[in-house]
mmCIF file of C-alpha atoms and ligand atoms in Angstrom:
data_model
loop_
_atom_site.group_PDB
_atom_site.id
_atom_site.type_symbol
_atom_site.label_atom_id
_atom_site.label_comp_id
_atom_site.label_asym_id
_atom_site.label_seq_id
_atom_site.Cartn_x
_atom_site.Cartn_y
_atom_site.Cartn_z
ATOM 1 C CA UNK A 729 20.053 28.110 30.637
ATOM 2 C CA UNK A 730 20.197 29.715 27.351
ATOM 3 C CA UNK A 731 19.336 32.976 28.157
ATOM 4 C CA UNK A 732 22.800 32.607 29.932
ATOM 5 C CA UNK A 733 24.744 31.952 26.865
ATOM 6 C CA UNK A 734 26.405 29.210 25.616
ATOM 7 C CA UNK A 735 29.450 28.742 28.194
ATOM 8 C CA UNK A 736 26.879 28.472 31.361
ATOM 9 C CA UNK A 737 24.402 26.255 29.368
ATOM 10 C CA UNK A 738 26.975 24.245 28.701
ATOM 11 C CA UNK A 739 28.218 23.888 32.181
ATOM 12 C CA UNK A 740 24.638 22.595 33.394
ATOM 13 C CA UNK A 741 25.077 20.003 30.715
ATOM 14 C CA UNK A 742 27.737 19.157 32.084
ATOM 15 C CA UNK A 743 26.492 19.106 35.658
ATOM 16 C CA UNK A 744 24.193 16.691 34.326
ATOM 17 C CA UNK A 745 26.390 14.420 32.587
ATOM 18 C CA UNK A 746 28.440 14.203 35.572
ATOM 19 C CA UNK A 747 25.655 12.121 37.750
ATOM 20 C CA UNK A 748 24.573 10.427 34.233
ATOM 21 C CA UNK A 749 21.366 12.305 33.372
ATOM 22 C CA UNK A 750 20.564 11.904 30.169
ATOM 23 C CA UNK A 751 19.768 15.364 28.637
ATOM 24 C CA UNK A 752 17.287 15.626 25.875
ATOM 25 C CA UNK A 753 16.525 19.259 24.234
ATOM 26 C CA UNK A 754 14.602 20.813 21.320
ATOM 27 C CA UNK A 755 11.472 18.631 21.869
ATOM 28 C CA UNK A 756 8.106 19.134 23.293
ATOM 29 C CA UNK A 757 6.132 16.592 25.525
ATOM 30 C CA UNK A 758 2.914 15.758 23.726
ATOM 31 C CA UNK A 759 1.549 13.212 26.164
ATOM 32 C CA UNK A 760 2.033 11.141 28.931
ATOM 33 C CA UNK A 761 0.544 8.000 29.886
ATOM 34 C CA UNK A 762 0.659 8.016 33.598
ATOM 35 C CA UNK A 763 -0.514 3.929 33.536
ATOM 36 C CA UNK A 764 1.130 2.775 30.773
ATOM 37 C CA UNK A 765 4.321 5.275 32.012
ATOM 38 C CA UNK A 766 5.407 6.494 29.007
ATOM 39 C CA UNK A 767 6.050 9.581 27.284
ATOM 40 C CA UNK A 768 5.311 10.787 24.038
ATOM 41 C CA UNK A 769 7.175 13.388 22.096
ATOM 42 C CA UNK A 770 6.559 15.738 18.685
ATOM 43 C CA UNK A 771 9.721 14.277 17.231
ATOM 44 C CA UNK A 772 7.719 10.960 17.100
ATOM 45 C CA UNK A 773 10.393 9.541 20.204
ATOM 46 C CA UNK A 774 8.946 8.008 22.918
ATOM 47 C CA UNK A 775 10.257 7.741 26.387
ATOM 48 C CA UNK A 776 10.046 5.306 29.580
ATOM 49 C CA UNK A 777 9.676 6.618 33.216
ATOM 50 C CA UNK A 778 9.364 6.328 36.589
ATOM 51 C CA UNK A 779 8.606 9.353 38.064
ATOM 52 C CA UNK A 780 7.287 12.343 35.469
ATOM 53 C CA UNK A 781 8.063 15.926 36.964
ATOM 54 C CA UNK A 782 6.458 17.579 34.137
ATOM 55 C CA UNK A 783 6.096 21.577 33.842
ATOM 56 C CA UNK A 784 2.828 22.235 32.732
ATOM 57 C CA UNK A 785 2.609 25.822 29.994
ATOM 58 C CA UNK A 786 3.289 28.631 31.481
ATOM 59 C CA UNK A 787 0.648 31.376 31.506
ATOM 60 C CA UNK A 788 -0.334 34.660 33.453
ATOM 61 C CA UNK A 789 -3.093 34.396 35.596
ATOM 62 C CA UNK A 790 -6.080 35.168 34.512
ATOM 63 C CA UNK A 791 -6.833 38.065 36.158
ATOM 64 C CA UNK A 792 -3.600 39.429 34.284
ATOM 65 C CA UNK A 793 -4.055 37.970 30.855
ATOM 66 C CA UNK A 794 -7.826 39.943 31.368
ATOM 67 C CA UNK A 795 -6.474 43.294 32.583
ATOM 68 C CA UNK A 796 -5.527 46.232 30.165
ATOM 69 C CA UNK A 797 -2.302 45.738 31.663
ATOM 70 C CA UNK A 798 -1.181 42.740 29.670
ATOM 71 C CA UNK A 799 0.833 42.667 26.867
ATOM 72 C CA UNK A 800 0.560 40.429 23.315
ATOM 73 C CA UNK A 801 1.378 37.017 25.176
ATOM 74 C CA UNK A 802 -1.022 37.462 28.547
ATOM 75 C CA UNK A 803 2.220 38.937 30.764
ATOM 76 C CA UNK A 804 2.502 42.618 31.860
ATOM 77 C CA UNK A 805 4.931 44.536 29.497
ATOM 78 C CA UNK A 806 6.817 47.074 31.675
ATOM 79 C CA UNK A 807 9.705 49.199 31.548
ATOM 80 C CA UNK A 808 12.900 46.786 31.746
ATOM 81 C CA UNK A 809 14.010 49.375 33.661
ATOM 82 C CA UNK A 810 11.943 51.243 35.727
ATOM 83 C CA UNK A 811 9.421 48.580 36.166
ATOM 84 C CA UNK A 812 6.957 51.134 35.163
ATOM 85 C CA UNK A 813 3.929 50.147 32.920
ATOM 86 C CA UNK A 814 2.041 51.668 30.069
ATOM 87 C CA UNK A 815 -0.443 53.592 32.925
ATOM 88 C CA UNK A 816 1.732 56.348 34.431
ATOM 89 C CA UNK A 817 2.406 54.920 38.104
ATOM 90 C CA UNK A 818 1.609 51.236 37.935
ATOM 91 C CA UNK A 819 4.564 49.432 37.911
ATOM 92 C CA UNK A 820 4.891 45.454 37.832
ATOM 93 C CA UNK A 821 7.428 43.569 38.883
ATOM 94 C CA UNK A 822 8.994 39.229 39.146
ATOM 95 C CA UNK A 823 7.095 37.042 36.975
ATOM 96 C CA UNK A 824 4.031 38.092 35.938
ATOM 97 C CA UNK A 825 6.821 40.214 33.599
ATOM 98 C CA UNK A 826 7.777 40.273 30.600
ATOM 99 C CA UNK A 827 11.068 41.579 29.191
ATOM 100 C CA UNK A 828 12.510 41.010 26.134
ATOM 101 C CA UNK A 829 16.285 41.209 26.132
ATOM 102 C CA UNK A 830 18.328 42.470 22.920
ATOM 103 C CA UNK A 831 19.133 38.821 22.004
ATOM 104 C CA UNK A 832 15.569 38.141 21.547
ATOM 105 C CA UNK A 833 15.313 35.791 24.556
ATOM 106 C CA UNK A 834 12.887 37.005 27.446
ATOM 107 C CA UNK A 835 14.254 37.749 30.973
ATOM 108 C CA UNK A 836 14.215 34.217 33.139
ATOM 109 C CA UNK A 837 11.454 34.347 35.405
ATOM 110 C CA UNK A 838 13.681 34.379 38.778
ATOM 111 C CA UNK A 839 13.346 35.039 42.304
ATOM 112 C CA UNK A 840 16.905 37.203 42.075
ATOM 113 C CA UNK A 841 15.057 39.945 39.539
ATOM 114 C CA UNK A 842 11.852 39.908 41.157
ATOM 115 C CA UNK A 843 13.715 41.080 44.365
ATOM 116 C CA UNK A 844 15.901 43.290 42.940
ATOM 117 C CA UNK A 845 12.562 45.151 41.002
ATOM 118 C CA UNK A 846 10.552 45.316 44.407
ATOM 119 C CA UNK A 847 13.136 47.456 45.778
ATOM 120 C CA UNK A 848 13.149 49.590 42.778
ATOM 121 C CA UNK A 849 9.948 49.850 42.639
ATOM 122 C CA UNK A 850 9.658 50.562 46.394
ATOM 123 C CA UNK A 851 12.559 53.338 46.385
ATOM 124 C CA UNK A 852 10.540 54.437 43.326
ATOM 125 C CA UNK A 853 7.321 54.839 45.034
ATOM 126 C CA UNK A 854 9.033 55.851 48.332
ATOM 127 C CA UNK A 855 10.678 59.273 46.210
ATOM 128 C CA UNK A 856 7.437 59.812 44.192
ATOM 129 C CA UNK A 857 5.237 59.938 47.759
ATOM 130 C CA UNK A 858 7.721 61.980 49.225
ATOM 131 C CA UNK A 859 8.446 64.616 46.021
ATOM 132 C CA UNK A 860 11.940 64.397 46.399
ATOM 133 C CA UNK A 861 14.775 61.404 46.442
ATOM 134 C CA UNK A 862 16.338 59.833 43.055
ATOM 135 C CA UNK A 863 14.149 57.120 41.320
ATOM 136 C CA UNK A 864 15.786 53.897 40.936
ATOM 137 C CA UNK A 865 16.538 51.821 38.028
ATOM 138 C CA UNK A 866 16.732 47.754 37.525
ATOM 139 C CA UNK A 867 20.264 46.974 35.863
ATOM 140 C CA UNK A 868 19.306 43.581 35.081
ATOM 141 C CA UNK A 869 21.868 42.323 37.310
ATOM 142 C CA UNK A 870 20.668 38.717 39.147
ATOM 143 C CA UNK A 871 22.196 35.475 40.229
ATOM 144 C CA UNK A 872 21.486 31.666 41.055
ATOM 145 C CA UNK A 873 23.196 28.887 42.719
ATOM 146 C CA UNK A 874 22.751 25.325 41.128
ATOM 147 C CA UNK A 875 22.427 22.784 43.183
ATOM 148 C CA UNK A 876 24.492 19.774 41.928
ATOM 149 C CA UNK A 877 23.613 17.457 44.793
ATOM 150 C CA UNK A 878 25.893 15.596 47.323
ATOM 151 C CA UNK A 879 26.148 18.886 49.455
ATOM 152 C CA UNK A 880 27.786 20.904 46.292
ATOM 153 C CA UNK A 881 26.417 23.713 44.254
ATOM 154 C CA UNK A 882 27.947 26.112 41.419
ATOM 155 C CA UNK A 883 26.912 29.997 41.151
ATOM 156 C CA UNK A 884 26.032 31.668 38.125
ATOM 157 C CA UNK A 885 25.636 35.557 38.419
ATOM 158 C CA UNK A 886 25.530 38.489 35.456
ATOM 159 C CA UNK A 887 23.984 40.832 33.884
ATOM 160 C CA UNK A 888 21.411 39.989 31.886
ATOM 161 C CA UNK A 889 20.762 43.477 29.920
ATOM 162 C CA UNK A 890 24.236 43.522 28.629
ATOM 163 C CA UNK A 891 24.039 44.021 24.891
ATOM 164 C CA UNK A 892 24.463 42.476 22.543
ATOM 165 C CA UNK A 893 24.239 38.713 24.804
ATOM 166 C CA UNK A 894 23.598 38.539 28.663
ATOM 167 C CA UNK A 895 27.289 38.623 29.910
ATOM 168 C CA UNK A 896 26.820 35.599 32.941
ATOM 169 C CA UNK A 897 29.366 34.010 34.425
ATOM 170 C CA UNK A 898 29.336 30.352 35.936
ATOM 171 C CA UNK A 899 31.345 30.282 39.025
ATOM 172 C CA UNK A 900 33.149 26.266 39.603
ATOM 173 C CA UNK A 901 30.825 24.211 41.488
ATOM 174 C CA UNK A 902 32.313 23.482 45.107
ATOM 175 C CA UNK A 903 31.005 23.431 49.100
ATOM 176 C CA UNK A 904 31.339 26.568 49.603
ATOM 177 C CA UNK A 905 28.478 27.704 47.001
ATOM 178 C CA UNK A 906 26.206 25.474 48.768
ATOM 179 C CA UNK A 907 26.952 26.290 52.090
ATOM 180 C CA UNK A 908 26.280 30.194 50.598
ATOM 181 C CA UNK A 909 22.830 29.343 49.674
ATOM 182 C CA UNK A 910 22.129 27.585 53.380
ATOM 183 C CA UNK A 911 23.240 30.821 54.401
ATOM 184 C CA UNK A 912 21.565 33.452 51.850
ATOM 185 C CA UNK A 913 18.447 30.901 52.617
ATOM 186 C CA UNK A 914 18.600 31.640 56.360
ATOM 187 C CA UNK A 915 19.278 35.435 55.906
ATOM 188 C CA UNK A 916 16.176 35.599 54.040
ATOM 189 C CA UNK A 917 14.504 33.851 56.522
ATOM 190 C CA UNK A 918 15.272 35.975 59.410
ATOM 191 C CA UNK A 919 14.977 38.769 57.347
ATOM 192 C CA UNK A 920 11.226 38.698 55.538
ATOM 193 C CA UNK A 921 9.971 35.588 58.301
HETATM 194 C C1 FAD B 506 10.695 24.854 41.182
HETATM 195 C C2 FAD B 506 11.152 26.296 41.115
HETATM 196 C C3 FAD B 506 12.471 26.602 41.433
HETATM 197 C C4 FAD B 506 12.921 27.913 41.381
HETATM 198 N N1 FAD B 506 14.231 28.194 41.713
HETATM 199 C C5 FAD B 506 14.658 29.465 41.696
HETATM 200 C C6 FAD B 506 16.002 29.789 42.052
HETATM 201 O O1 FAD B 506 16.809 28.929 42.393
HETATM 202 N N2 FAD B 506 16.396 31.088 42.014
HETATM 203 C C7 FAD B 506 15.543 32.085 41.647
HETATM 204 O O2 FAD B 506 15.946 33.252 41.646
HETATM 205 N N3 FAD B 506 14.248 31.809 41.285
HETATM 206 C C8 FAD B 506 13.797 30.540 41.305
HETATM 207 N N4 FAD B 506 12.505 30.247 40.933
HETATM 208 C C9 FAD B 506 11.644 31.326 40.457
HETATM 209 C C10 FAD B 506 11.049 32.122 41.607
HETATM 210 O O3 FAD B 506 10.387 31.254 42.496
HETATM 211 C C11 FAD B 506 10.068 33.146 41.028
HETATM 212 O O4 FAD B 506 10.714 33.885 40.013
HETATM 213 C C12 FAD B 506 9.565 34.100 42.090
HETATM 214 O O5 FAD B 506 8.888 33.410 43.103
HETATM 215 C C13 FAD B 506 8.643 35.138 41.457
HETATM 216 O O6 FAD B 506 8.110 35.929 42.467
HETATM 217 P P1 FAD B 506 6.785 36.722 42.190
HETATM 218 O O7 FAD B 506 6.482 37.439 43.467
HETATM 219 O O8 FAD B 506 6.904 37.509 40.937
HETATM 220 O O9 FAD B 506 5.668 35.617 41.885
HETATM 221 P P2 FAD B 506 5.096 34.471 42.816
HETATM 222 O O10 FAD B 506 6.122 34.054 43.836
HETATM 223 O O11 FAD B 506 4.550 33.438 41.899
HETATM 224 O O12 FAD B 506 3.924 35.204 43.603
HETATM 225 C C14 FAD B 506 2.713 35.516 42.950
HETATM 226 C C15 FAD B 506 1.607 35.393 43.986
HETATM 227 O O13 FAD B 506 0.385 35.869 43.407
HETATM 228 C C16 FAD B 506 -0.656 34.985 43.780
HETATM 229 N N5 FAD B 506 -1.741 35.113 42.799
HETATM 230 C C17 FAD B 506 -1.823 34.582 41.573
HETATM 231 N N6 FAD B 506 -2.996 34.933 40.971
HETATM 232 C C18 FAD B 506 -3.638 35.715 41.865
HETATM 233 C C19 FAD B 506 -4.897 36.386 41.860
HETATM 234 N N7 FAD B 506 -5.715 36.349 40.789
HETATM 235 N N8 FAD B 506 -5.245 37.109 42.947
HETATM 236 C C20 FAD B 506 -4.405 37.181 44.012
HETATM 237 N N9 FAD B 506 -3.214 36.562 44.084
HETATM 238 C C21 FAD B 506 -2.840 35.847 43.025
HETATM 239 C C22 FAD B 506 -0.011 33.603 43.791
HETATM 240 O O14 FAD B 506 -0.748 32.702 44.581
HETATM 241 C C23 FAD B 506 1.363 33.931 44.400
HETATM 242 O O15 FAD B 506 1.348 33.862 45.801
HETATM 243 C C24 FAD B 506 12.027 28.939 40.990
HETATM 244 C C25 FAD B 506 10.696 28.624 40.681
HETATM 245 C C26 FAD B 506 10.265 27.321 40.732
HETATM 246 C C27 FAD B 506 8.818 26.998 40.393
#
């Protein structure tokens, strides 16, 4: 996590250290030999597995990376704020974003922000129909538990447009933040389901 800053990043190392995953940064996945079951690395390491959960490059979709709407990298370049894009009323919103914060790091591509933009964007639109209301504004607040395993999670929550760094804080890992995210799951549930 470190868009989050060093202090959280380092307390999902530590998370991981805890239940004795190794943790291996600052190299790239060349290859993977799926019968031999190894992986192969740009440092020239090479690695053993059993099970690869690999992330494949992330792109915009096609249709995006095609539109006039995309920016230098294939993703939509919008107003961090406002959501609002280069054409006068189209706004975009959650991942098919891109924002670049002050410290040079994009925006994490997160559930939390895409939710909080749709209801910008909606209170937006919903003022702009109706000629009168305020227009809203995404503060680039957002939040995420971490699931740690063994019925325990920690909480990280901040705002990510603070200058000159995000300002995020990670919250001590206990029951009660995983028993929150049962809850916040079943709340959205209800809610949108
Ligand atoms: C494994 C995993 C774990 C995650 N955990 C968290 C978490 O703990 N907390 C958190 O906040 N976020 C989390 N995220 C991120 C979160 O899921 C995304 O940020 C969020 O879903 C983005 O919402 P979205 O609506 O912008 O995009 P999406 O949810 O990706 O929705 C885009 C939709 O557009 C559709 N689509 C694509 N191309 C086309 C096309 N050409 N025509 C029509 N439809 C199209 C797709 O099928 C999809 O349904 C996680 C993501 C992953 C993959």
């Amino acid at each position: 996590m470190g868009v989050a800053g060093p202090v959280v990043s380092k307390a999902v190392v530590h998370f991981l250290g805890n239940r004795a995953v190794e943790y291996r940064p600052g190299r790239k996945l060349t290859r993977v030999d799926a019968v031999g079951k190894r992986l192969y690395f740009d440092t020239g390491e090479e690695a053993t597995f059993d099970v690869a959960a690999v992330v494949p490059p992330h792109t915009a979709p096609e249709a995006v990376r095609r539109s006039p709407l995309a920016g230098p990298d294939g993703w939509i370049v919008m107003d961090p704020a406002t959501c609002e894009t280069r054409f006068a009323n189209v706004f975009a919103i959650g991942d098919v974003t891109t924002v670049s914060l002050p410290m040079g790091k994009p925006l994490p591509k997160a559930g939390s922000f895409a939710h909080a933009q749709a209801e910008v964007v909606a209170r937006t639109l919903v003022a702009r129909l109706r000629g009168r209301g305020t227009e809203q504004r995404f503060d680039g607040h957002g939040e995420c538990f971490v699931e740690v395993g063994g019925g325990v999670a920690g909480f990280a929550r901040g705002n990510f447009y603070a200058e000159p760094t995000p300002q995020v804080r990670m919250y001590r890992a206990g029951r009660h933040w995983h028993a929150a995210k049962l809850a916040f799951e079943r709340n959205w549930w209800k809610t949108w389901f």
